[in-house]
Amino acid sequence: MPDETSDEPVIEARGLVKRYGDITALAGVSCTVRRGEIFGVLGPNGAGKTTLVEVLEGLTLPTEGTARVLGVEVTEDPAAVKARIGVQLQASSYHRYLTLREILELFGSFYPRRAESMALLERVRLQDRAGARMSTLSGGMRQRFSIVAALVNEPELVFFDEPTAGLDPDARLDLWEIVRGVREAGATVVLTTHYMEEAQALCDRVAFLNAGEVVALDTPEGLIRSLHAPYRVTATSAKPLPEAAVRALLGADDVEFDCGPDGQTVRLRAKDAPRVTAALLALAERERVVLDGLTVQPASLEDVFLRVTGRKLSG
Ligand code: ATP
């Protein structure tokens, strides 16, 4: 058993390659996950996220490379890893005719170490539904249940796969609190998500995968800071600003214009936002254009996604 207080990474993946015939799902992935962090795995469809997670869970053998999970070589002893991790299943994977309590008890019976079912249900405010079947729950309740069903063996490391997929904003915020609670209770969390604002709000560090490779890995703030132009400036006006003059502003990148019946919207990226904003205001004054709106926003993980994958988010 590794020392729980040690600085040894919870996951240490080195050079993981996974090929399916001609398809290379993982092309040499190395990364570490530290104890107690929420680690996000992001990337476009087909980037290799599921494959990476399945290798780390001991469900898939890598073609090459090694992964130590909780101090155990996962390829050598996947059963030892599986006993100590929690894996969130899709809500549809649970038996429809068992009650929530029966499902937890059935799952718990597979493990020597197990949490008490009612205590688990209380963690996600489903104690009043202990006798209900999955089919009678709302989408948010099912997701909450699938989180807690991953905790039956009191795991040290939990994998959540798209924990808030398809939920409305309120239910999503609620789930974020639950995921934070799992970490506060002492577990390390690895999650995959397509929602960049989710990764930004929840994750201590994120790894972006693209075509089976880690193309960026840092804290969300670090990744945003590493962008060449980490601010977005947006100006709206009834009368249009001359496009060539805006494009020529020093320090303005990726300038876009949107013209509609209500006027013009200029969007650009900037490294030195105060300087570019001042130049834009001076230009508007010279051209006698009244700006109706001027906003400066820090870039987000969505901008990082665009830079590291070259793709817009598909949803
Ligand atoms: P998504 O966001 O769509 O779930 P992902 O990032 O999880 O995608 P993976 O599911 O890991 O990506 O797939 C990576 C690549 O490996 C894809 O090209 C996929 O088609 C391929 N792949 C995954 N599993 C298999 C398999 N069992 N047999 C053949 N090819 C596979």
Tab-separated table of C-alpha atoms and ligand atoms in Angstrom:
chain	number	residue	atom	x	y	z
A	1	MET	CA	0.000	0.000	0.000
A	2	PRO	CA	1.511	3.408	-0.882
A	3	ASP	CA	1.767	6.038	1.843
A	4	GLU	CA	-1.460	8.112	1.545
A	5	THR	CA	0.374	11.297	2.419
A	6	SER	CA	3.188	10.765	-0.077
A	7	ASP	CA	3.831	13.088	-2.971
A	8	GLU	CA	3.814	10.178	-5.341
A	9	PRO	CA	1.496	10.990	-8.240
A	10	VAL	CA	-1.847	9.215	-8.165
A	11	ILE	CA	-1.422	8.547	-11.880
A	12	GLU	CA	1.809	8.457	-13.813
A	13	ALA	CA	1.379	7.626	-17.497
A	14	ARG	CA	4.482	7.220	-19.645
A	15	GLY	CA	4.440	6.958	-23.408
A	16	LEU	CA	1.008	5.356	-23.716
A	17	VAL	CA	0.263	4.175	-27.230
A	18	LYS	CA	-2.953	2.445	-28.229
A	19	ARG	CA	-3.549	1.237	-31.755
A	20	TYR	CA	-6.676	-0.332	-33.177
A	21	GLY	CA	-5.462	-1.743	-36.489
A	22	ASP	CA	-4.548	1.312	-38.559
A	23	ILE	CA	-6.080	3.737	-36.070
A	24	THR	CA	-3.793	5.266	-33.471
A	25	ALA	CA	-6.063	6.298	-30.598
A	26	LEU	CA	-3.137	7.237	-28.309
A	27	ALA	CA	0.139	8.312	-29.862
A	28	GLY	CA	2.450	8.437	-26.815
A	29	VAL	CA	0.651	10.048	-23.886
A	30	SER	CA	2.590	10.978	-20.769
A	31	CYS	CA	1.039	12.835	-17.864
A	32	THR	CA	0.814	12.803	-14.092
A	33	VAL	CA	-2.166	13.399	-11.852
A	34	ARG	CA	-1.450	14.638	-8.327
A	35	ARG	CA	-3.166	13.499	-5.171
A	36	GLY	CA	-6.262	15.559	-4.344
A	37	GLU	CA	-6.635	17.394	-7.618
A	38	ILE	CA	-9.495	17.534	-10.099
A	39	PHE	CA	-7.838	16.735	-13.403
A	40	GLY	CA	-9.690	17.369	-16.668
A	41	VAL	CA	-9.153	15.489	-19.923
A	42	LEU	CA	-10.405	17.617	-22.805
A	43	GLY	CA	-10.312	17.373	-26.550
A	44	PRO	CA	-12.410	17.110	-29.695
A	45	ASN	CA	-14.367	13.982	-30.636
A	46	GLY	CA	-12.049	11.092	-31.396
A	47	ALA	CA	-9.058	12.720	-29.640
A	48	GLY	CA	-8.458	9.651	-27.469
A	49	LYS	CA	-9.989	10.746	-24.135
A	50	THR	CA	-12.053	7.608	-23.573
A	51	THR	CA	-9.167	5.378	-24.622
A	52	LEU	CA	-6.797	7.104	-22.207
A	53	VAL	CA	-9.249	6.821	-19.334
A	54	GLU	CA	-9.955	3.156	-20.123
A	55	VAL	CA	-6.236	2.356	-20.073
A	56	LEU	CA	-5.870	4.110	-16.711
A	57	GLU	CA	-8.890	2.227	-15.331
A	58	GLY	CA	-7.350	-1.102	-16.327
A	59	LEU	CA	-10.130	-1.789	-18.848
A	60	THR	CA	-7.945	-1.601	-21.972
A	61	LEU	CA	-4.360	-2.726	-22.448
A	62	PRO	CA	-2.030	-0.172	-24.059
A	63	THR	CA	-0.096	-1.253	-27.151
A	64	GLU	CA	2.989	0.428	-25.668
A	65	GLY	CA	3.855	2.417	-22.568
A	66	THR	CA	3.157	2.101	-18.881
A	67	ALA	CA	0.829	3.644	-16.326
A	68	ARG	CA	1.190	3.580	-12.547
A	69	VAL	CA	-2.155	4.166	-10.887
A	70	LEU	CA	-2.217	4.485	-7.080
A	71	GLY	CA	1.298	3.048	-7.063
A	72	VAL	CA	0.347	-0.073	-9.065
A	73	GLU	CA	1.358	-0.866	-12.652
A	74	VAL	CA	-2.094	-1.063	-14.132
A	75	THR	CA	-1.131	-3.523	-16.886
A	76	GLU	CA	0.397	-5.902	-14.334
A	77	ASP	CA	-2.393	-5.863	-11.772
A	78	PRO	CA	-5.565	-4.260	-13.149
A	79	ALA	CA	-7.707	-5.955	-10.465
A	80	ALA	CA	-5.771	-4.213	-7.678
A	81	VAL	CA	-6.362	-0.866	-9.390
A	82	LYS	CA	-10.043	-1.540	-10.062
A	83	ALA	CA	-10.678	-2.297	-6.369
A	84	ARG	CA	-9.453	1.174	-5.380
A	85	ILE	CA	-10.937	3.379	-8.091
A	86	GLY	CA	-14.470	4.557	-8.813
A	87	VAL	CA	-15.836	4.738	-12.333
A	88	GLN	CA	-18.980	6.623	-13.261
A	89	LEU	CA	-21.178	4.616	-15.589
A	90	GLN	CA	-23.700	6.119	-17.979
A	91	ALA	CA	-27.034	6.539	-16.191
A	92	SER	CA	-28.574	4.091	-18.692
A	93	SER	CA	-26.212	1.295	-17.538
A	94	TYR	CA	-28.000	0.726	-14.216
A	95	HIS	CA	-30.561	-1.973	-13.773
A	96	ARG	CA	-34.007	-0.504	-14.429
A	97	TYR	CA	-35.941	-2.763	-12.080
A	98	LEU	CA	-33.795	-2.353	-8.977
A	99	THR	CA	-34.240	0.493	-6.528
A	100	LEU	CA	-31.434	3.000	-5.943
A	101	ARG	CA	-30.612	1.375	-2.631
A	102	GLU	CA	-30.572	-2.117	-4.173
A	103	ILE	CA	-28.213	-0.970	-6.938
A	104	LEU	CA	-25.794	0.498	-4.395
A	105	GLU	CA	-25.965	-2.630	-2.288
A	106	LEU	CA	-25.372	-4.867	-5.291
A	107	PHE	CA	-22.376	-2.782	-6.392
A	108	GLY	CA	-21.043	-2.615	-2.848
A	109	SER	CA	-21.187	-6.415	-2.532
A	110	PHE	CA	-18.341	-6.644	-5.091
A	111	TYR	CA	-15.932	-4.857	-2.757
A	112	PRO	CA	-14.463	-5.646	0.654
A	113	ARG	CA	-14.497	-1.947	1.553
A	114	ARG	CA	-17.834	-0.259	0.983
A	115	ALA	CA	-19.765	2.849	1.938
A	116	GLU	CA	-23.180	2.704	3.575
A	117	SER	CA	-25.928	3.077	0.920
A	118	MET	CA	-28.112	5.584	2.746
A	119	ALA	CA	-25.104	7.763	3.586
A	120	LEU	CA	-24.200	7.783	-0.116
A	121	LEU	CA	-27.727	8.748	-1.140
A	122	GLU	CA	-27.719	11.571	1.414
A	123	ARG	CA	-24.565	12.991	-0.180
A	124	VAL	CA	-26.574	13.663	-3.346
A	125	ARG	CA	-29.909	14.403	-1.637
A	126	LEU	CA	-31.541	11.214	-2.906
A	127	GLN	CA	-32.255	9.619	0.479
A	128	ASP	CA	-36.007	10.092	-0.052
A	129	ARG	CA	-35.726	8.169	-3.309
A	130	ALA	CA	-33.925	5.148	-1.872
A	131	GLY	CA	-36.848	2.901	-2.784
A	132	ALA	CA	-37.401	4.403	-6.244
A	133	ARG	CA	-36.297	2.879	-9.535
A	134	MET	CA	-33.971	4.664	-11.976
A	135	SER	CA	-36.761	5.008	-14.538
A	136	THR	CA	-38.709	7.312	-12.193
A	137	LEU	CA	-35.866	9.845	-11.725
A	138	SER	CA	-35.266	13.139	-13.547
A	139	GLY	CA	-32.152	13.515	-15.697
A	140	GLY	CA	-30.391	15.526	-12.968
A	141	MET	CA	-31.242	12.940	-10.316
A	142	ARG	CA	-29.902	10.125	-12.509
A	143	GLN	CA	-26.632	11.963	-12.989
A	144	ARG	CA	-26.384	12.586	-9.252
A	145	PHE	CA	-27.000	8.920	-8.626
A	146	SER	CA	-24.377	7.865	-11.177
A	147	ILE	CA	-21.825	10.012	-9.307
A	148	VAL	CA	-22.551	8.428	-5.977
A	149	ALA	CA	-22.706	4.920	-7.452
A	150	ALA	CA	-19.032	5.440	-8.366
A	151	LEU	CA	-18.246	5.907	-4.673
A	152	VAL	CA	-19.548	2.605	-3.245
A	153	ASN	CA	-16.031	1.282	-2.604
A	154	GLU	CA	-14.819	4.572	-1.036
A	155	PRO	CA	-12.322	5.012	-3.881
A	156	GLU	CA	-9.137	7.048	-3.648
A	157	LEU	CA	-9.418	7.972	-7.315
A	158	VAL	CA	-12.664	8.567	-9.212
A	159	PHE	CA	-13.230	8.862	-12.961
A	160	PHE	CA	-16.220	10.901	-14.111
A	161	ASP	CA	-17.143	10.756	-17.775
A	162	GLU	CA	-19.037	13.829	-18.978
A	163	PRO	CA	-20.709	14.184	-15.567
A	164	THR	CA	-23.073	16.974	-16.635
A	165	ALA	CA	-23.816	15.999	-20.243
A	166	GLY	CA	-27.274	17.119	-21.284
A	167	LEU	CA	-28.152	18.880	-18.009
A	168	ASP	CA	-29.649	22.356	-17.681
A	169	PRO	CA	-27.464	25.111	-16.134
A	170	ASP	CA	-28.917	24.790	-12.609
A	171	ALA	CA	-28.488	21.032	-12.510
A	172	ARG	CA	-24.959	21.485	-13.858
A	173	LEU	CA	-23.996	23.906	-11.066
A	174	ASP	CA	-25.428	21.459	-8.565
A	175	LEU	CA	-23.337	18.614	-10.006
A	176	TRP	CA	-20.204	20.781	-9.871
A	177	GLU	CA	-20.736	21.217	-6.124
A	178	ILE	CA	-21.115	17.462	-5.761
A	179	VAL	CA	-17.901	16.817	-7.700
A	180	ARG	CA	-16.087	19.365	-5.518
A	181	GLY	CA	-17.496	17.579	-2.474
A	182	VAL	CA	-16.006	14.287	-3.700
A	183	ARG	CA	-12.596	15.922	-3.833
A	184	GLU	CA	-13.079	17.588	-0.441
A	185	ALA	CA	-13.881	14.186	1.012
A	186	GLY	CA	-10.344	13.170	0.017
A	187	ALA	CA	-10.545	11.571	-3.432
A	188	THR	CA	-8.624	12.544	-6.536
A	189	VAL	CA	-10.907	13.176	-9.517
A	190	VAL	CA	-10.255	12.685	-13.228
A	191	LEU	CA	-13.033	13.912	-15.482
A	192	THR	CA	-13.670	14.155	-19.184
A	193	THR	CA	-15.895	16.921	-20.452
A	194	HIS	CA	-16.848	18.737	-23.618
A	195	TYR	CA	-17.835	21.855	-21.663
A	196	MET	CA	-14.960	24.280	-21.434
A	197	GLU	CA	-16.622	26.401	-18.746
A	198	GLU	CA	-17.006	23.226	-16.695
A	199	ALA	CA	-13.300	22.471	-16.947
A	200	GLN	CA	-12.470	26.082	-16.102
A	201	ALA	CA	-14.761	26.105	-13.058
A	202	LEU	CA	-13.874	22.678	-11.690
A	203	CYS	CA	-10.425	21.534	-12.724
A	204	ASP	CA	-7.144	22.304	-11.005
A	205	ARG	CA	-5.314	21.212	-14.148
A	206	VAL	CA	-6.406	20.109	-17.593
A	207	ALA	CA	-4.789	18.102	-20.368
A	208	PHE	CA	-5.880	18.800	-23.917
A	209	LEU	CA	-5.705	15.772	-26.177
A	210	ASN	CA	-5.673	16.054	-29.939
A	211	ALA	CA	-5.201	13.128	-32.318
A	212	GLY	CA	-3.968	10.947	-29.456
A	213	GLU	CA	-1.373	13.386	-28.126
A	214	VAL	CA	-1.286	15.728	-25.128
A	215	VAL	CA	-0.989	19.104	-26.831
A	216	ALA	CA	-1.284	21.256	-23.685
A	217	LEU	CA	-1.320	20.566	-19.941
A	218	ASP	CA	-1.521	23.163	-17.186
A	219	THR	CA	-3.911	24.959	-14.853
A	220	PRO	CA	-6.770	26.672	-16.719
A	221	GLU	CA	-5.242	30.056	-15.769
A	222	GLY	CA	-1.792	28.988	-16.990
A	223	LEU	CA	-3.189	27.829	-20.319
A	224	ILE	CA	-5.090	31.085	-20.809
A	225	ARG	CA	-2.008	33.135	-19.873
A	226	SER	CA	0.025	31.207	-22.436
A	227	LEU	CA	-2.204	32.453	-25.252
A	228	HIS	CA	-0.542	35.015	-27.434
A	229	ALA	CA	-3.518	37.385	-27.021
A	230	PRO	CA	-5.346	36.515	-23.776
A	231	TYR	CA	-8.079	39.212	-23.958
A	232	ARG	CA	-11.161	39.585	-26.136
A	233	VAL	CA	-12.279	43.126	-26.954
A	234	THR	CA	-15.745	43.761	-28.396
A	235	ALA	CA	-17.042	47.155	-29.603
A	236	THR	CA	-20.485	47.926	-31.000
A	237	SER	CA	-21.622	51.074	-32.819
A	238	ALA	CA	-24.520	52.168	-35.046
A	239	LYS	CA	-22.098	53.755	-37.555
A	240	PRO	CA	-19.357	51.369	-38.737
A	241	LEU	CA	-15.682	51.884	-37.972
A	242	PRO	CA	-13.430	51.695	-41.058
A	243	GLU	CA	-12.285	48.064	-41.293
A	244	ALA	CA	-8.770	48.760	-42.586
A	245	ALA	CA	-8.064	51.220	-39.755
A	246	VAL	CA	-9.249	48.730	-37.103
A	247	ARG	CA	-7.145	45.952	-38.609
A	248	ALA	CA	-4.134	48.266	-38.533
A	249	LEU	CA	-4.418	48.948	-34.782
A	250	LEU	CA	-1.178	47.942	-33.091
A	251	GLY	CA	-1.627	44.771	-31.009
A	252	ALA	CA	-5.060	43.823	-32.425
A	253	ASP	CA	-5.266	40.165	-33.529
A	254	ASP	CA	-7.958	38.043	-35.196
A	255	VAL	CA	-10.133	41.053	-35.997
A	256	GLU	CA	-13.700	40.162	-37.048
A	257	PHE	CA	-16.557	42.404	-38.161
A	258	ASP	CA	-20.266	41.688	-37.904
A	259	CYS	CA	-22.581	44.116	-39.657
A	260	GLY	CA	-26.332	44.006	-39.151
A	261	PRO	CA	-29.350	46.304	-39.282
A	262	ASP	CA	-28.475	47.687	-35.819
A	263	GLY	CA	-24.909	48.550	-36.735
A	264	GLN	CA	-21.481	46.997	-36.460
A	265	THR	CA	-19.806	44.713	-33.928
A	266	VAL	CA	-16.017	44.518	-33.933
A	267	ARG	CA	-14.364	41.583	-32.169
A	268	LEU	CA	-10.641	41.268	-31.729
A	269	ARG	CA	-8.052	39.657	-29.505
A	270	ALA	CA	-5.350	41.571	-27.686
A	271	LYS	CA	-2.323	40.949	-25.517
A	272	ASP	CA	-2.216	44.479	-24.123
A	273	ALA	CA	-5.949	45.126	-23.693
A	274	PRO	CA	-5.717	48.683	-22.188
A	275	ARG	CA	-3.506	49.855	-25.037
A	276	VAL	CA	-5.656	48.366	-27.808
A	277	THR	CA	-8.827	49.686	-26.155
A	278	ALA	CA	-7.352	53.198	-25.924
A	279	ALA	CA	-6.347	53.040	-29.600
A	280	LEU	CA	-9.852	51.869	-30.541
A	281	LEU	CA	-11.448	54.743	-28.584
A	282	ALA	CA	-9.114	57.257	-30.239
A	283	LEU	CA	-9.977	55.857	-33.670
A	284	ALA	CA	-13.699	56.116	-32.922
A	285	GLU	CA	-13.270	59.730	-31.848
A	286	ARG	CA	-11.300	60.636	-34.993
A	287	GLU	CA	-13.946	58.967	-37.169
A	288	ARG	CA	-16.814	60.549	-35.149
A	289	VAL	CA	-18.211	57.099	-34.378
A	290	VAL	CA	-20.082	56.767	-31.081
A	291	LEU	CA	-19.403	53.393	-29.447
A	292	ASP	CA	-22.549	51.980	-27.852
A	293	GLY	CA	-20.665	49.238	-26.102
A	294	LEU	CA	-17.066	48.330	-25.356
A	295	THR	CA	-16.186	45.223	-23.366
A	296	VAL	CA	-12.909	43.579	-22.443
A	297	GLN	CA	-13.002	39.972	-21.321
A	298	PRO	CA	-10.226	37.609	-20.409
A	299	ALA	CA	-9.884	34.744	-22.852
A	300	SER	CA	-11.298	31.399	-21.789
A	301	LEU	CA	-10.438	27.730	-22.156
A	302	GLU	CA	-12.533	27.812	-25.306
A	303	ASP	CA	-9.889	30.072	-26.868
A	304	VAL	CA	-7.217	27.622	-25.710
A	305	PHE	CA	-9.184	24.753	-27.259
A	306	LEU	CA	-9.296	26.626	-30.548
A	307	ARG	CA	-5.552	27.302	-30.468
A	308	VAL	CA	-4.370	23.836	-29.482
A	309	THR	CA	-6.760	21.816	-31.624
A	310	GLY	CA	-7.354	24.269	-34.468
A	311	ARG	CA	-11.064	23.458	-34.174
A	312	LYS	CA	-14.155	25.193	-32.890
A	313	LEU	CA	-16.064	23.299	-30.224
A	314	SER	CA	-18.638	21.009	-31.731
A	315	GLY	CA	-20.967	21.221	-28.762
B	1	ATP	P1	-15.407	11.315	-27.987
B	1	ATP	O1	-15.253	12.697	-27.431
B	1	ATP	O2	-16.117	11.310	-29.289
B	1	ATP	O3	-15.945	10.315	-27.002
B	1	ATP	P2	-12.681	10.403	-27.514
B	1	ATP	O4	-11.746	11.554	-27.396
B	1	ATP	O5	-13.141	9.773	-26.265
B	1	ATP	O6	-13.915	10.808	-28.414
B	1	ATP	P3	-11.811	7.763	-28.280
B	1	ATP	O7	-13.164	7.163	-28.076
B	1	ATP	O8	-10.763	7.447	-27.297
B	1	ATP	O9	-11.929	9.340	-28.451
B	1	ATP	O10	-11.335	7.324	-29.743
B	1	ATP	C1	-10.057	7.649	-30.278
B	1	ATP	C2	-9.921	6.987	-31.644
B	1	ATP	O11	-9.829	5.568	-31.481
B	1	ATP	C3	-11.088	7.226	-32.582
B	1	ATP	O12	-10.602	7.345	-33.877
B	1	ATP	C4	-11.925	5.972	-32.417
B	1	ATP	O13	-12.680	5.728	-33.585
B	1	ATP	C5	-10.867	4.908	-32.201
B	1	ATP	N1	-11.350	3.790	-31.376
B	1	ATP	C6	-11.737	3.866	-30.074
B	1	ATP	N2	-12.097	2.651	-29.616
B	1	ATP	C7	-11.953	1.788	-30.671
B	1	ATP	C8	-12.168	0.373	-30.844
B	1	ATP	N3	-12.586	-0.380	-29.838
B	1	ATP	N4	-11.893	-0.152	-32.052
B	1	ATP	C9	-11.453	0.621	-33.055
B	1	ATP	N5	-11.217	1.948	-32.970
B	1	ATP	C10	-11.463	2.521	-31.781
